[in-house]
PDB file of C-alpha atoms in Angstrom:
ATOM      1  CA  SER R  28      -0.076  -0.029  -0.137  1.00  0.00           C
ATOM      2  CA  GLN R  29       1.015   3.763  -0.480  1.00  0.00           C
ATOM      3  CA  THR R  30       2.090   5.876   2.446  1.00  0.00           C
ATOM      4  CA  ILE R  31       3.398   9.371   2.617  1.00  0.00           C
ATOM      5  CA  HIS R  32       5.827  10.564   5.081  1.00  0.00           C
ATOM      6  CA  GLN R  33       6.240  14.315   6.083  1.00  0.00           C
ATOM      7  CA  TRP R  34       8.549  15.678   8.670  1.00  0.00           C
ATOM      8  CA  PRO R  35       9.243  17.387  11.016  1.00  0.00           C
ATOM      9  CA  ALA R  36       5.699  17.685  12.696  1.00  0.00           C
ATOM     10  CA  THR R  37       6.592  20.652  14.372  1.00  0.00           C
ATOM     11  CA  LEU R  38       8.988  23.537  13.744  1.00  0.00           C
ATOM     12  CA  VAL R  39       9.871  26.799  15.213  1.00  0.00           C
ATOM     13  CA  GLN R  40      12.243  28.940  13.371  1.00  0.00           C
ATOM     14  CA  PRO R  41      13.484  32.566  13.728  1.00  0.00           C
ATOM     15  CA  VAL R  42      13.040  35.185  11.042  1.00  0.00           C
ATOM     16  CA  GLY R  43      15.666  34.969   8.391  1.00  0.00           C
ATOM     17  CA  SER R  44      16.557  31.553   9.019  1.00  0.00           C
ATOM     18  CA  PRO R  45      16.617  28.733   6.156  1.00  0.00           C
ATOM     19  CA  LEU R  46      13.950  26.224   5.997  1.00  0.00           C
ATOM     20  CA  SER R  47      13.654  22.435   4.521  1.00  0.00           C
ATOM     21  CA  LEU R  48      10.711  20.422   4.724  1.00  0.00           C
ATOM     22  CA  GLU R  49      10.734  16.879   3.339  1.00  0.00           C
ATOM     23  CA  CYS R  50       8.268  14.538   2.009  1.00  0.00           C
ATOM     24  CA  THR R  51       8.493  10.977   0.545  1.00  0.00           C
ATOM     25  CA  VAL R  52       5.955   8.757  -0.885  1.00  0.00           C
ATOM     26  CA  GLU R  53       6.299   4.806  -0.717  1.00  0.00           C
ATOM     27  CA  GLY R  54       4.533   2.324  -2.762  1.00  0.00           C
ATOM     28  CA  THR R  55       4.056   4.033  -5.877  1.00  0.00           C
ATOM     29  CA  SER R  56       6.016   5.286  -8.695  1.00  0.00           C
ATOM     30  CA  ASN R  57       5.708   8.655 -10.816  1.00  0.00           C
ATOM     31  CA  PRO R  58       3.519  10.276  -8.500  1.00  0.00           C
ATOM     32  CA  ASN R  59       2.129  13.899  -8.925  1.00  0.00           C
ATOM     33  CA  LEU R  60       3.326  15.748  -5.694  1.00  0.00           C
ATOM     34  CA  TYR R  61       1.961  18.717  -4.011  1.00  0.00           C
ATOM     35  CA  TRP R  62       2.842  21.402  -1.511  1.00  0.00           C
ATOM     36  CA  TYR R  63      -0.081  23.228   0.135  1.00  0.00           C
ATOM     37  CA  ARG R  64      -0.130  25.856   2.977  1.00  0.00           C
ATOM     38  CA  GLN R  65      -3.179  26.050   5.251  1.00  0.00           C
ATOM     39  CA  ALA R  66      -3.540  29.343   7.332  1.00  0.00           C
ATOM     40  CA  ALA R  67      -5.759  28.969  10.233  1.00  0.00           C
ATOM     41  CA  GLY R  68      -9.446  29.442   9.294  1.00  0.00           C
ATOM     42  CA  ARG R  69      -8.702  29.512   5.689  1.00  0.00           C
ATOM     43  CA  GLY R  70      -8.639  27.127   3.075  1.00  0.00           C
ATOM     44  CA  LEU R  71      -5.736  25.104   1.305  1.00  0.00           C
ATOM     45  CA  GLN R  72      -3.335  27.414  -0.616  1.00  0.00           C
ATOM     46  CA  LEU R  73      -1.354  25.278  -3.458  1.00  0.00           C
ATOM     47  CA  LEU R  74       2.309  26.496  -3.319  1.00  0.00           C
ATOM     48  CA  PHE R  75       3.880  23.893  -5.852  1.00  0.00           C
ATOM     49  CA  TYR R  76       3.340  20.922  -7.672  1.00  0.00           C
ATOM     50  CA  SER R  77       5.317  18.438  -9.579  1.00  0.00           C
ATOM     51  CA  VAL R  78       4.784  15.990 -12.467  1.00  0.00           C
ATOM     52  CA  GLY R  79       8.168  14.477 -12.586  1.00  0.00           C
ATOM     53  CA  ILE R  80      11.859  14.865 -11.479  1.00  0.00           C
ATOM     54  CA  GLY R  81      13.165  18.385 -11.767  1.00  0.00           C
ATOM     55  CA  GLN R  82       9.803  19.374 -12.886  1.00  0.00           C
ATOM     56  CA  ILE R  83       8.117  22.074 -10.612  1.00  0.00           C
ATOM     57  CA  SER R  84       5.281  24.594 -10.896  1.00  0.00           C
ATOM     58  CA  SER R  85       4.743  27.465  -8.827  1.00  0.00           C
ATOM     59  CA  GLU R  86       1.338  28.823  -8.162  1.00  0.00           C
ATOM     60  CA  VAL R  87       2.179  31.474  -5.732  1.00  0.00           C
ATOM     61  CA  PRO R  88       5.402  33.926  -5.959  1.00  0.00           C
ATOM     62  CA  GLN R  89       7.088  33.925  -2.773  1.00  0.00           C
ATOM     63  CA  ASN R  90      10.110  33.412  -1.088  1.00  0.00           C
ATOM     64  CA  LEU R  91       9.501  29.526  -0.905  1.00  0.00           C
ATOM     65  CA  SER R  92      10.927  27.161  -3.523  1.00  0.00           C
ATOM     66  CA  ALA R  93      10.567  23.535  -4.048  1.00  0.00           C
ATOM     67  CA  SER R  94      12.662  20.712  -5.523  1.00  0.00           C
ATOM     68  CA  ARG R  95      11.977  17.172  -6.603  1.00  0.00           C
ATOM     69  CA  PRO R  96      15.515  15.378  -6.539  1.00  0.00           C
ATOM     70  CA  GLN R  97      13.913  11.875  -6.785  1.00  0.00           C
ATOM     71  CA  ASP R  98      10.806  10.515  -8.135  1.00  0.00           C
ATOM     72  CA  ARG R  99       9.186  10.259  -4.806  1.00  0.00           C
ATOM     73  CA  GLN R 100      10.917  12.797  -2.879  1.00  0.00           C
ATOM     74  CA  PHE R 101       9.615  16.420  -2.555  1.00  0.00           C
ATOM     75  CA  ILE R 102      11.397  19.222  -0.612  1.00  0.00           C
ATOM     76  CA  LEU R 103       9.950  22.792   0.451  1.00  0.00           C
ATOM     77  CA  SER R 104      12.743  25.074   0.947  1.00  0.00           C
ATOM     78  CA  SER R 105      13.493  28.768   1.847  1.00  0.00           C
ATOM     79  CA  LYS R 106      16.810  30.653   2.219  1.00  0.00           C
ATOM     80  CA  LYS R 107      15.295  33.406   4.672  1.00  0.00           C
ATOM     81  CA  LEU R 108      12.007  32.744   6.594  1.00  0.00           C
ATOM     82  CA  LEU R 109       9.509  35.459   6.961  1.00  0.00           C
ATOM     83  CA  LEU R 110       6.927  36.055   9.756  1.00  0.00           C
ATOM     84  CA  SER R 111       4.121  35.327   7.143  1.00  0.00           C
ATOM     85  CA  ASP R 112       5.721  31.966   6.217  1.00  0.00           C
ATOM     86  CA  SER R 113       3.994  30.723   9.583  1.00  0.00           C
ATOM     87  CA  GLY R 114       1.335  28.195   8.676  1.00  0.00           C
ATOM     88  CA  PHE R 115       0.591  24.485   8.536  1.00  0.00           C
ATOM     89  CA  TYR R 116       2.167  23.001   5.454  1.00  0.00           C
ATOM     90  CA  LEU R 117       0.850  19.833   4.018  1.00  0.00           C
ATOM     91  CA  CYS R 118       2.611  17.592   1.319  1.00  0.00           C
ATOM     92  CA  ALA R 119       0.214  15.530  -1.042  1.00  0.00           C
ATOM     93  CA  TRP R 120       0.316  13.118  -3.728  1.00  0.00           C
ATOM     94  CA  SER R 121      -1.999  11.721  -6.303  1.00  0.00           C
ATOM     95  CA  PRO R 122      -1.439   8.753  -8.756  1.00  0.00           C
ATOM     96  CA  ARG R 123      -0.829   9.975 -12.346  1.00  0.00           C
ATOM     97  CA  GLY R 124      -2.480   8.568 -15.441  1.00  0.00           C
ATOM     98  CA  LEU R 125      -4.579   5.866 -13.185  1.00  0.00           C
ATOM     99  CA  GLN R 126      -8.287   6.128 -14.062  1.00  0.00           C
ATOM    100  CA  GLY R 127     -10.404   5.950 -11.078  1.00  0.00           C
ATOM    101  CA  TYR R 128      -7.813   7.382  -8.912  1.00  0.00           C
ATOM    102  CA  GLU R 129      -8.222  11.094  -9.367  1.00  0.00           C
ATOM    103  CA  LYS R 130      -7.768  12.044  -5.923  1.00  0.00           C
ATOM    104  CA  LEU R 131      -5.282  13.335  -3.404  1.00  0.00           C
ATOM    105  CA  PHE R 132      -3.394  11.786  -0.389  1.00  0.00           C
ATOM    106  CA  PHE R 133      -2.067  14.057   2.236  1.00  0.00           C
ATOM    107  CA  GLY R 134       0.781  13.690   4.609  1.00  0.00           C
ATOM    108  CA  SER R 135       0.458  14.521   8.270  1.00  0.00           C
ATOM    109  CA  GLY R 136       1.571  18.111   8.088  1.00  0.00           C
ATOM    110  CA  THR R 137       4.310  20.404   9.376  1.00  0.00           C
ATOM    111  CA  GLN R 138       3.165  23.262  11.934  1.00  0.00           C
ATOM    112  CA  LEU R 139       5.715  26.155  11.131  1.00  0.00           C
ATOM    113  CA  SER R 140       6.140  28.786  13.591  1.00  0.00           C
ATOM    114  CA  VAL R 141       8.237  31.743  12.310  1.00  0.00           C
ATOM    115  CA  LEU R 142       9.381  34.091  15.281  1.00  0.00           C
TER     116      LEU R 142
ATOM    117  CA  GLN Q  24     -15.815  34.270  -7.767  1.00  0.00           C
ATOM    118  CA  LYS Q  25     -14.304  31.347  -5.877  1.00  0.00           C
ATOM    119  CA  GLU Q  26     -14.207  28.028  -7.884  1.00  0.00           C
ATOM    120  CA  VAL Q  27     -15.736  26.182  -4.826  1.00  0.00           C
ATOM    121  CA  GLU Q  28     -17.946  27.551  -2.128  1.00  0.00           C
ATOM    122  CA  GLN Q  29     -18.186  25.940   1.240  1.00  0.00           C
ATOM    123  CA  ASP Q  30     -19.936  27.136   4.330  1.00  0.00           C
ATOM    124  CA  PRO Q  31     -17.372  27.483   7.255  1.00  0.00           C
ATOM    125  CA  GLY Q  32     -20.128  26.894   9.807  1.00  0.00           C
ATOM    126  CA  PRO Q  33     -19.173  26.255  12.744  1.00  0.00           C
ATOM    127  CA  LEU Q  34     -21.842  23.456  12.838  1.00  0.00           C
ATOM    128  CA  SER Q  35     -22.863  21.940  16.135  1.00  0.00           C
ATOM    129  CA  VAL Q  36     -25.132  19.033  16.437  1.00  0.00           C
ATOM    130  CA  PRO Q  37     -26.186  16.330  19.179  1.00  0.00           C
ATOM    131  CA  GLU Q  38     -24.983  12.693  18.962  1.00  0.00           C
ATOM    132  CA  GLY Q  39     -27.214  10.545  16.569  1.00  0.00           C
ATOM    133  CA  ALA Q  40     -28.263  13.432  14.272  1.00  0.00           C
ATOM    134  CA  ILE Q  41     -27.902  13.435  10.672  1.00  0.00           C
ATOM    135  CA  VAL Q  42     -25.260  15.993   9.476  1.00  0.00           C
ATOM    136  CA  SER Q  43     -25.626  17.650   6.039  1.00  0.00           C
ATOM    137  CA  LEU Q  44     -22.409  19.369   4.644  1.00  0.00           C
ATOM    138  CA  ASN Q  45     -22.534  21.200   1.132  1.00  0.00           C
ATOM    139  CA  CYS Q  46     -20.169  22.766  -1.300  1.00  0.00           C
ATOM    140  CA  THR Q  47     -21.195  24.622  -4.616  1.00  0.00           C
ATOM    141  CA  TYR Q  48     -19.072  25.360  -7.646  1.00  0.00           C
ATOM    142  CA  SER Q  49     -18.566  27.250 -10.651  1.00  0.00           C
ATOM    143  CA  ASN Q  50     -16.563  25.075 -13.116  1.00  0.00           C
ATOM    144  CA  SER Q  51     -18.688  22.805 -15.191  1.00  0.00           C
ATOM    145  CA  ALA Q  52     -15.586  20.624 -16.136  1.00  0.00           C
ATOM    146  CA  PHE Q  53     -15.288  19.380 -12.708  1.00  0.00           C
ATOM    147  CA  GLN Q  54     -15.840  15.564 -12.736  1.00  0.00           C
ATOM    148  CA  TYR Q  55     -14.047  14.104  -9.768  1.00  0.00           C
ATOM    149  CA  PHE Q  56     -15.428  15.172  -6.325  1.00  0.00           C
ATOM    150  CA  MET Q  57     -13.824  14.252  -2.909  1.00  0.00           C
ATOM    151  CA  TRP Q  58     -14.592  14.826   0.872  1.00  0.00           C
ATOM    152  CA  TYR Q  59     -11.711  15.087   3.329  1.00  0.00           C
ATOM    153  CA  ARG Q  60     -12.058  14.825   7.190  1.00  0.00           C
ATOM    154  CA  GLN Q  61      -9.334  17.035   9.021  1.00  0.00           C
ATOM    155  CA  TYR Q  62      -8.740  16.678  12.596  1.00  0.00           C
ATOM    156  CA  SER Q  63      -6.862  19.604  14.360  1.00  0.00           C
ATOM    157  CA  ARG Q  64      -3.345  19.854  13.372  1.00  0.00           C
ATOM    158  CA  LYS Q  65      -3.353  16.650  11.124  1.00  0.00           C
ATOM    159  CA  GLY Q  66      -3.548  16.184   7.599  1.00  0.00           C
ATOM    160  CA  PRO Q  67      -6.861  15.832   5.732  1.00  0.00           C
ATOM    161  CA  GLU Q  68      -7.888  12.304   5.449  1.00  0.00           C
ATOM    162  CA  LEU Q  69      -9.782  11.148   2.430  1.00  0.00           C
ATOM    163  CA  LEU Q  70     -13.188  10.052   3.201  1.00  0.00           C
ATOM    164  CA  MET Q  71     -15.225   9.784   0.008  1.00  0.00           C
ATOM    165  CA  TYR Q  72     -14.529   9.775  -3.714  1.00  0.00           C
ATOM    166  CA  THR Q  73     -17.059  10.287  -6.505  1.00  0.00           C
ATOM    167  CA  TYR Q  74     -16.695  10.499 -10.226  1.00  0.00           C
ATOM    168  CA  SER Q  75     -19.211  12.215 -12.015  1.00  0.00           C
ATOM    169  CA  SER Q  76     -23.027  12.542 -10.804  1.00  0.00           C
ATOM    170  CA  GLY Q  77     -24.909  10.256  -8.411  1.00  0.00           C
ATOM    171  CA  ASN Q  78     -24.751   9.064  -4.922  1.00  0.00           C
ATOM    172  CA  LYS Q  79     -21.962   6.771  -3.141  1.00  0.00           C
ATOM    173  CA  GLU Q  80     -22.386   5.328   0.230  1.00  0.00           C
ATOM    174  CA  ASP Q  81     -19.966   4.140   2.576  1.00  0.00           C
ATOM    175  CA  GLY Q  82     -21.247   3.033   6.071  1.00  0.00           C
ATOM    176  CA  ARG Q  83     -22.667   6.107   7.694  1.00  0.00           C
ATOM    177  CA  PHE Q  84     -21.329   8.471   4.954  1.00  0.00           C
ATOM    178  CA  THR Q  85     -23.193   9.225   1.794  1.00  0.00           C
ATOM    179  CA  ALA Q  86     -21.905  11.674  -0.872  1.00  0.00           C
ATOM    180  CA  GLN Q  87     -24.050  12.941  -3.593  1.00  0.00           C
ATOM    181  CA  VAL Q  88     -23.097  15.058  -6.747  1.00  0.00           C
ATOM    182  CA  ASP Q  89     -25.537  16.945  -8.676  1.00  0.00           C
ATOM    183  CA  LYS Q  90     -23.693  18.440 -11.707  1.00  0.00           C
ATOM    184  CA  SER Q  91     -26.673  19.936 -13.175  1.00  0.00           C
ATOM    185  CA  SER Q  92     -26.824  22.199  -9.963  1.00  0.00           C
ATOM    186  CA  LYS Q  93     -23.137  22.210  -9.427  1.00  0.00           C
ATOM    187  CA  TYR Q  94     -23.711  21.107  -5.915  1.00  0.00           C
ATOM    188  CA  ILE Q  95     -22.084  18.581  -3.647  1.00  0.00           C
ATOM    189  CA  SER Q  96     -23.239  17.253  -0.568  1.00  0.00           C
ATOM    190  CA  LEU Q  97     -21.999  15.023   2.443  1.00  0.00           C
ATOM    191  CA  PHE Q  98     -24.579  13.050   4.831  1.00  0.00           C
ATOM    192  CA  ILE Q  99     -23.249  11.492   8.279  1.00  0.00           C
ATOM    193  CA  ARG Q 100     -25.827   9.525   9.605  1.00  0.00           C
ATOM    194  CA  ASP Q 101     -26.020   8.427  13.417  1.00  0.00           C
ATOM    195  CA  SER Q 102     -23.237  11.171  13.999  1.00  0.00           C
ATOM    196  CA  GLN Q 103     -20.739  10.214  16.825  1.00  0.00           C
ATOM    197  CA  PRO Q 104     -18.437  12.659  18.802  1.00  0.00           C
ATOM    198  CA  SER Q 105     -15.411  11.456  16.914  1.00  0.00           C
ATOM    199  CA  ASP Q 106     -17.018  12.777  13.878  1.00  0.00           C
ATOM    200  CA  SER Q 107     -16.020  16.083  15.236  1.00  0.00           C
ATOM    201  CA  ALA Q 108     -13.627  17.616  12.795  1.00  0.00           C
ATOM    202  CA  THR Q 109     -13.195  20.040   9.813  1.00  0.00           C
ATOM    203  CA  TYR Q 110     -14.694  18.804   6.498  1.00  0.00           C
ATOM    204  CA  LEU Q 111     -13.244  19.769   3.151  1.00  0.00           C
ATOM    205  CA  CYS Q 112     -14.717  19.317  -0.140  1.00  0.00           C
ATOM    206  CA  ALA Q 113     -12.421  19.036  -3.194  1.00  0.00           C
ATOM    207  CA  MET Q 114     -13.006  18.696  -7.047  1.00  0.00           C
ATOM    208  CA  SER Q 115     -10.773  18.272 -10.098  1.00  0.00           C
ATOM    209  CA  ALA Q 116     -11.557  18.273 -13.695  1.00  0.00           C
ATOM    210  CA  ASN Q 117      -8.228  16.490 -14.774  1.00  0.00           C
ATOM    211  CA  GLY Q 118      -6.988  14.561 -11.705  1.00  0.00           C
ATOM    212  CA  ASN Q 119      -4.009  16.991 -11.759  1.00  0.00           C
ATOM    213  CA  GLN Q 120      -5.284  20.125 -10.239  1.00  0.00           C
ATOM    214  CA  PHE Q 121      -7.610  20.028  -7.068  1.00  0.00           C
ATOM    215  CA  TYR Q 122      -9.868  22.916  -5.750  1.00  0.00           C
ATOM    216  CA  PHE Q 123     -10.757  23.002  -2.298  1.00  0.00           C
ATOM    217  CA  GLY Q 124     -13.607  24.577  -0.192  1.00  0.00           C
ATOM    218  CA  THR Q 125     -12.461  26.319   2.794  1.00  0.00           C
ATOM    219  CA  GLY Q 126     -14.058  23.754   5.144  1.00  0.00           C
ATOM    220  CA  THR Q 127     -16.982  23.287   7.434  1.00  0.00           C
ATOM    221  CA  SER Q 128     -16.036  22.869  11.245  1.00  0.00           C
ATOM    222  CA  LEU Q 129     -18.445  20.054  12.914  1.00  0.00           C
ATOM    223  CA  THR Q 130     -18.908  19.475  16.523  1.00  0.00           C
ATOM    224  CA  VAL Q 131     -21.001  16.524  17.595  1.00  0.00           C
ATOM    225  CA  ILE Q 132     -22.142  16.945  21.157  1.00  0.00           C
ATOM    226  CA  PRO Q 133     -22.512  13.818  23.393  1.00  0.00           C
TER     227      PRO Q 133
END
């Protein structure tokens, strides 16, 4: 069966520090991968999605970046965090090209607090 | 206009009640519809998945899609305190891009 791992669960970082959040998917190959941010009381905001290694689409211009160095690994990064980067970050995956499986599966999330 | 509209609630019901959660959408190309349950500080969990119109039942949960009205619903029968969570609707036209409602907060009171 497929599983998605996301870590860390909680992170407290000072303003101006770098960020690296990692997500891996097991039990499938060639998935679509996504990073979302969820602010309190607001919906899910798509940040990045990827259809393959090295292929990243950015939905929101900001100081965050994403990379996909391996087929089932997705990394969210920042060189210098801002206060506004605080939020709940979710990694997700969906099977690609598999009819009947047009759905998203989420990781457990990372609560990021920038102080 | 947002792609997906969902009443944020909060919704509070007594244990055993039938709960109705709803979303409307504007894009007639949507054909894949999902409901997620999210507990506080956890990732959303896929509850129901429906392709095109019609009903789908899974235990106490029933998902309905009315494409002519651009309206989807999730019904929870015999609601339990453990159903207390935020429920998110989601939909997609192509299985690559997904659009979410803002979520409805539900509390089931024992």
